[in-house]
Amino acid sequence: MIAADLGERELVDVLKGNESWDQSAQTVIVAEGLVMYLSPKAVKDLFCQCALIAGIGSRIAFTYIPTGPDGRPDAGRRTGLMLWLQKVIGEPWTWSIHPGELGLFLEESGWTNTPTLAGTNRKHGVEFFAVAGK
Ligand SMILES: C[S@@+](CC[C@H](N)C(=O)[O-])C[C@H]1O[C@@H](n2cnc3c(N)ncnc32)[C@H](O)[C@@H]1O
């Protein structure tokens, strides 16, 4: 296990010194409950770097908070309270995306959205689950 603050260090940099990591291997990457805590730049970098450190046929499974009509992360009718609580506990939500914009975001990051996979792009609680392939 390698602990790293992905808001501070790039994944490519974290794995560079680890000789057990094979960048050409078919890999499953899971980012559950992570990307909403990173800056927009860090999220884009993370997806781009995951594409660089994983082989053809890899998949990345992740959850995300959808952007609401007012441009804020959407947690339903308790959005205001939820955003305030996240901030107060020191884990503010700093990234969300419109589900309709996810495909383009992934394409630009080296991945292809796979909404046909069972269970992807479905909402569970306040989060969407998604899977993309390389
Ligand atoms: C809601 S929890 C999800 C936990 C995870 N899915 C699990 O089952 O263990 C949020 C996770 O995001 C991680 N996290 C938040 N900001 C991070 C950052 N900048 N870099 C790396 N991890 C971060 C936290 O350490 C925490 O483990």
Coordinates of N, CA and C and ligand atoms in Angstrom, one line a residue:
M1 N 0.8 -1.2 0.0 CA 0.0 0.0 0.0 C 0.9 1.2 0.0
I2 N 0.5 2.2 -0.8 CA 1.2 3.5 -0.9 C 0.3 4.6 -0.6
A3 N 0.4 5.3 0.5 CA -0.4 6.4 0.8 C 0.1 7.7 0.1
A4 N -0.8 8.4 -0.5 CA -0.4 9.7 -1.2 C -1.5 10.7 -1.2
D5 N -1.2 11.9 -1.1 CA -2.2 13.0 -1.2 C -2.2 13.3 -2.7
L6 N -3.2 12.9 -3.4 CA -3.3 13.1 -4.9 C -3.6 14.5 -5.3
G7 N -3.9 15.3 -4.3 CA -4.1 16.8 -4.5 C -2.7 17.5 -4.5
E8 N -1.7 16.8 -4.0 CA -0.4 17.4 -3.8 C 0.6 16.7 -4.8
R9 N 0.5 15.3 -5.0 CA 1.5 14.6 -5.8 C 0.8 13.9 -7.0
E10 N 1.5 13.8 -8.1 CA 0.9 13.2 -9.2 C 1.0 11.6 -9.1
L11 N 0.0 10.9 -9.6 CA 0.0 9.5 -9.5 C 1.2 8.9 -10.2
V12 N 1.5 9.4 -11.4 CA 2.7 9.0 -12.1 C 3.9 9.1 -11.3
D13 N 4.1 10.2 -10.6 CA 5.2 10.4 -9.7 C 5.2 9.4 -8.6
V14 N 4.1 9.1 -8.0 CA 4.0 8.2 -6.8 C 4.4 6.8 -7.3
L15 N 4.0 6.4 -8.5 CA 4.3 5.0 -8.9 C 5.6 4.8 -9.6
K16 N 6.2 6.0 -10.0 CA 7.5 5.9 -10.7 C 8.6 5.1 -10.0
G17 N 8.7 5.3 -8.7 CA 9.7 4.7 -7.9 C 9.4 3.2 -7.5
N18 N 8.2 2.7 -7.9 CA 7.8 1.4 -7.5 C 7.9 0.4 -8.6
E19 N 9.0 -0.4 -8.5 CA 9.3 -1.3 -9.6 C 8.3 -2.5 -9.8
S20 N 7.4 -2.7 -8.8 CA 6.4 -3.8 -8.9 C 5.2 -3.3 -9.8
W21 N 5.2 -2.0 -10.1 CA 4.0 -1.6 -10.9 C 4.3 -1.8 -12.4
D22 N 3.5 -2.5 -13.1 CA 3.6 -2.8 -14.6 C 2.6 -1.9 -15.4
Q23 N 3.1 -0.9 -16.0 CA 2.3 0.1 -16.7 C 1.6 -0.5 -17.9
S24 N 2.0 -1.7 -18.4 CA 1.4 -2.3 -19.6 C 0.4 -3.3 -19.2
A25 N 0.2 -3.6 -17.9 CA -0.7 -4.7 -17.5 C -2.1 -4.2 -17.5
Q26 N -3.0 -5.1 -17.9 CA -4.5 -4.8 -17.8 C -4.9 -4.6 -16.4
T27 N -5.4 -3.4 -16.0 CA -5.6 -3.0 -14.6 C -7.0 -2.6 -14.3
V28 N -7.5 -2.8 -13.1 CA -8.7 -2.2 -12.7 C -8.4 -1.2 -11.6
I29 N -8.8 0.0 -11.9 CA -8.5 1.1 -10.9 C -9.9 1.5 -10.3
V30 N -9.9 1.6 -9.0 CA -11.1 2.0 -8.3 C -10.9 3.3 -7.5
A31 N -11.8 4.2 -7.8 CA -11.7 5.5 -7.1 C -13.1 5.8 -6.6
E32 N -13.4 5.1 -5.5 CA -14.8 5.3 -4.9 C -14.7 6.4 -3.8
G33 N -15.6 7.3 -4.0 CA -15.7 8.4 -3.0 C -14.4 9.2 -2.9
L34 N -13.8 9.5 -4.0 CA -12.5 10.2 -4.0 C -12.6 11.5 -4.8
V35 N -13.1 11.5 -6.0 CA -12.9 12.6 -6.9 C -13.6 13.9 -6.5
M36 N -14.7 13.8 -5.7 CA -15.4 15.0 -5.2 C -14.6 15.8 -4.2
Y37 N -13.5 15.2 -3.7 CA -12.6 15.9 -2.7 C -11.4 16.5 -3.4
L38 N -11.3 16.4 -4.7 CA -10.1 16.9 -5.4 C -10.5 18.2 -6.2
S39 N -9.5 19.0 -6.5 CA -9.7 20.2 -7.4 C -10.0 19.7 -8.8
P40 N -10.7 20.5 -9.6 CA -10.9 20.2 -11.0 C -9.7 19.8 -11.7
K41 N -8.6 20.5 -11.5 CA -7.3 20.2 -12.2 C -6.8 18.8 -11.7
A42 N -6.9 18.6 -10.4 CA -6.4 17.3 -9.9 C -7.2 16.1 -10.4
V43 N -8.5 16.3 -10.6 CA -9.3 15.2 -11.1 C -8.9 14.9 -12.6
K44 N -8.8 16.0 -13.4 CA -8.4 15.8 -14.8 C -7.0 15.1 -14.9
D45 N -6.1 15.6 -14.1 CA -4.8 15.0 -14.0 C -4.8 13.5 -13.6
L46 N -5.6 13.2 -12.6 CA -5.7 11.9 -12.1 C -6.2 10.9 -13.2
F47 N -7.3 11.3 -13.9 CA -7.8 10.4 -15.0 C -6.7 10.3 -16.1
C48 N -6.1 11.4 -16.5 CA -5.1 11.3 -17.5 C -3.9 10.4 -17.1
Q49 N -3.5 10.5 -15.8 CA -2.4 9.7 -15.3 C -2.7 8.3 -15.2
C50 N -4.0 8.0 -14.8 CA -4.4 6.6 -14.7 C -4.4 6.0 -16.1
A51 N -4.7 6.8 -17.1 CA -4.6 6.2 -18.5 C -3.2 5.9 -18.8
L52 N -2.2 6.7 -18.3 CA -0.8 6.5 -18.6 C -0.2 5.3 -17.9
I53 N -0.7 5.0 -16.7 CA -0.1 3.9 -15.9 C -0.8 2.6 -16.0
A54 N -1.8 2.5 -16.9 CA -2.5 1.2 -17.1 C -2.5 0.8 -18.5
G55 N -2.5 -0.6 -18.7 CA -2.4 -1.1 -20.1 C -3.8 -1.1 -20.8
I56 N -3.7 -1.4 -22.1 CA -4.9 -1.5 -22.9 C -5.9 -2.6 -22.3
G57 N -7.2 -2.2 -22.3 CA -8.2 -3.1 -21.8 C -8.4 -2.9 -20.3
S58 N -7.7 -1.9 -19.7 CA -7.9 -1.5 -18.3 C -9.3 -0.8 -18.1
R59 N -9.7 -0.8 -16.9 CA -11.0 -0.1 -16.5 C -10.8 0.7 -15.3
I60 N -11.5 1.8 -15.3 CA -11.5 2.7 -14.1 C -12.9 2.8 -13.6
A61 N -13.2 2.4 -12.4 CA -14.5 2.5 -11.8 C -14.5 3.6 -10.7
F62 N -15.5 4.4 -10.7 CA -15.5 5.6 -9.8 C -16.9 6.0 -9.5
T63 N -17.0 6.8 -8.4 CA -18.2 7.5 -8.1 C -18.0 9.0 -8.2
Y64 N -19.1 9.7 -8.5 CA -19.0 11.1 -8.6 C -20.4 11.8 -8.2
I65 N -20.2 13.0 -7.8 CA -21.4 13.8 -7.4 C -21.8 14.6 -8.7
P66 N -23.1 14.5 -9.1 CA -23.5 15.3 -10.3 C -23.6 16.8 -9.9
T67 N -23.4 17.6 -11.0 CA -23.5 19.0 -10.8 C -25.0 19.4 -10.9
G68 N -25.5 20.2 -10.0 CA -26.9 20.6 -10.1 C -27.2 21.7 -11.0
P69 N -28.5 22.1 -11.2 CA -28.8 23.2 -12.1 C -28.2 24.6 -11.6
D70 N -27.9 24.7 -10.3 CA -27.3 26.0 -9.9 C -25.8 25.9 -10.0
G71 N -25.2 24.8 -10.5 CA -23.8 24.8 -10.7 C -23.0 24.2 -9.5
R72 N -23.8 23.9 -8.4 CA -23.1 23.3 -7.2 C -23.2 21.8 -7.3
P73 N -22.4 21.1 -6.6 CA -22.6 19.6 -6.4 C -24.0 19.4 -5.9
D74 N -24.7 18.5 -6.4 CA -26.1 18.3 -6.1 C -26.3 17.1 -5.2
A75 N -26.8 17.4 -4.0 CA -27.1 16.3 -3.0 C -28.6 16.3 -2.7
G76 N -29.4 16.7 -3.7 CA -30.8 16.7 -3.5 C -31.3 17.9 -2.7
R77 N -32.4 17.7 -2.0 CA -33.0 18.8 -1.4 C -32.2 19.3 -0.1
R78 N -31.3 18.5 0.3 CA -30.4 18.9 1.4 C -29.0 19.4 1.0
T79 N -28.9 19.8 -0.2 CA -27.6 20.2 -0.8 C -26.9 21.3 0.1
G80 N -27.6 22.3 0.4 CA -27.0 23.4 1.2 C -26.4 22.9 2.5
L81 N -27.2 22.1 3.2 CA -26.7 21.5 4.5 C -25.5 20.6 4.3
M82 N -25.7 19.7 3.3 CA -24.6 18.7 3.0 C -23.3 19.5 2.6
L83 N -23.3 20.5 1.8 CA -22.1 21.2 1.4 C -21.5 21.9 2.6
W84 N -22.4 22.4 3.4 CA -21.9 23.1 4.6 C -21.2 22.1 5.6
L85 N -21.9 20.9 5.8 CA -21.3 19.9 6.7 C -19.9 19.4 6.2
Q86 N -19.9 19.2 4.9 CA -18.6 18.7 4.3 C -17.5 19.7 4.5
K87 N -17.8 21.0 4.4 CA -16.8 22.0 4.6 C -16.4 22.1 6.1
V88 N -17.4 22.0 7.0 CA -17.1 22.1 8.4 C -16.2 21.0 8.9
I89 N -16.4 19.8 8.4 CA -15.6 18.6 8.8 C -14.3 18.6 8.1
G90 N -14.0 19.6 7.2 CA -12.7 19.7 6.5 C -12.6 18.9 5.3
E91 N -13.7 18.4 4.7 CA -13.7 17.6 3.5 C -14.7 18.2 2.5
P92 N -14.4 19.4 2.1 CA -15.4 20.0 1.1 C -15.4 19.3 -0.2
W93 N -16.6 19.3 -0.8 CA -16.8 18.8 -2.2 C -16.3 19.9 -3.1
T94 N -15.3 19.6 -3.9 CA -14.7 20.6 -4.8 C -14.8 20.2 -6.2
W95 N -15.4 19.0 -6.6 CA -15.5 18.6 -8.0 C -16.8 17.9 -8.2
S96 N -17.5 18.2 -9.2 CA -18.7 17.5 -9.6 C -18.8 17.7 -11.2
I97 N -19.7 16.9 -11.8 CA -19.8 17.0 -13.2 C -21.3 16.7 -13.6
H98 N -21.8 17.3 -14.7 CA -23.1 17.0 -15.3 C -22.9 15.6 -15.9
P99 N -23.8 14.6 -15.6 CA -23.6 13.3 -16.2 C -23.5 13.3 -17.7
G100 N -24.2 14.3 -18.3 CA -24.2 14.4 -19.8 C -22.8 14.8 -20.3
E101 N -22.0 15.4 -19.4 CA -20.7 15.8 -19.9 C -19.6 14.8 -19.6
L102 N -19.9 13.7 -18.9 CA -18.9 12.8 -18.5 C -18.2 12.1 -19.6
G103 N -18.9 11.8 -20.7 CA -18.3 11.1 -21.8 C -17.2 11.9 -22.4
L104 N -17.4 13.2 -22.7 CA -16.4 14.1 -23.2 C -15.2 14.2 -22.3
F105 N -15.5 14.4 -21.0 CA -14.5 14.5 -20.0 C -13.6 13.3 -20.0
L106 N -14.2 12.1 -20.1 CA -13.4 10.9 -20.2 C -12.6 10.7 -21.4
E107 N -13.2 11.1 -22.6 CA -12.5 11.0 -23.9 C -11.2 11.9 -23.8
E108 N -11.4 13.1 -23.2 CA -10.3 14.1 -23.1 C -9.2 13.6 -22.2
S109 N -9.5 12.6 -21.3 CA -8.6 12.1 -20.3 C -8.0 10.7 -20.7
G110 N -8.3 10.2 -21.9 CA -7.7 8.9 -22.3 C -8.6 7.7 -22.0
W111 N -9.9 8.0 -21.7 CA -10.8 6.9 -21.3 C -12.0 6.9 -22.2
T112 N -12.8 5.8 -22.2 CA -14.1 5.8 -22.9 C -15.1 5.4 -21.9
N113 N -16.2 6.2 -21.8 CA -17.3 5.9 -20.9 C -17.9 4.5 -21.3
T114 N -18.3 3.7 -20.4 CA -19.0 2.4 -20.7 C -20.3 2.3 -20.0
P115 N -21.3 3.2 -20.4 CA -22.6 3.2 -19.7 C -23.4 2.0 -19.9
T116 N -23.0 1.1 -20.9 CA -23.7 -0.2 -21.1 C -23.4 -1.2 -20.1
L117 N -22.2 -1.1 -19.3 CA -21.9 -2.1 -18.3 C -22.9 -2.0 -17.2
A118 N -23.3 -3.2 -16.7 CA -24.3 -3.3 -15.7 C -24.0 -2.4 -14.5
G119 N -24.9 -1.6 -14.1 CA -24.7 -0.8 -12.9 C -24.0 0.5 -13.1
T120 N -23.5 0.8 -14.3 CA -22.8 2.1 -14.4 C -23.7 3.2 -14.7
N121 N -23.3 4.4 -14.4 CA -24.1 5.6 -14.7 C -25.5 5.6 -14.0
R122 N -25.5 4.8 -12.9 CA -26.7 4.8 -12.1 C -26.5 5.5 -10.8
K123 N -27.5 6.1 -10.3 CA -27.4 6.9 -9.1 C -27.7 6.1 -7.9
H124 N -26.8 6.1 -6.9 CA -27.0 5.4 -5.6 C -26.8 6.5 -4.5
G125 N -27.9 6.8 -3.8 CA -27.8 7.9 -2.8 C -27.6 9.2 -3.6
V126 N -26.5 9.9 -3.2 CA -26.3 11.2 -3.9 C -25.2 11.0 -5.0
E127 N -24.6 9.8 -5.1 CA -23.5 9.6 -6.0 C -24.0 8.8 -7.3
F128 N -23.3 9.0 -8.4 CA -23.4 8.2 -9.6 C -22.2 7.2 -9.5
F129 N -22.5 6.0 -10.0 CA -21.4 5.0 -10.2 C -21.1 5.0 -11.7
A130 N -19.8 4.9 -12.1 CA -19.5 4.9 -13.5 C -18.3 4.0 -13.7
V131 N -18.1 3.5 -15.0 CA -17.0 2.7 -15.4 C -16.5 3.2 -16.7
A132 N -15.2 3.4 -16.9 CA -14.7 3.7 -18.2 C -13.6 2.7 -18.6
G133 N -13.4 2.6 -19.9 CA -12.4 1.6 -20.3 C -11.3 2.3 -21.1
K134 N -10.2 1.6 -21.2 CA -9.1 2.1 -22.1 C -8.8 1.1 -23.2
Ligands
LIG1 C1 -15.6 8.8 1.5 S1 -14.0 8.2 1.7 C2 -14.0 6.8 0.6 C3 -13.3 5.7 1.2 C4 -13.0 4.5 0.3 N1 -13.9 4.3 -0.8 C5 -13.0 3.2 1.1 O1 -14.0 2.5 1.1 O2 -12.1 3.1 1.9 C6 -13.0 9.4 1.0 C7 -11.6 9.0 0.8 O3 -10.9 9.9 -0.1 C8 -9.6 10.1 0.4 N2 -9.1 11.4 -0.1 C9 -9.7 12.6 0.1 N3 -8.9 13.6 -0.4 C10 -7.8 12.9 -0.9 C11 -6.6 13.3 -1.6 N4 -6.4 14.6 -1.8 N5 -5.7 12.4 -2.0 C12 -5.9 11.1 -1.7 N6 -7.0 10.6 -1.1 C13 -7.9 11.5 -0.7 C14 -9.7 10.0 1.9 O4 -8.5 9.6 2.4 C15 -10.8 8.9 2.1 O5 -10.2 7.6 2.2

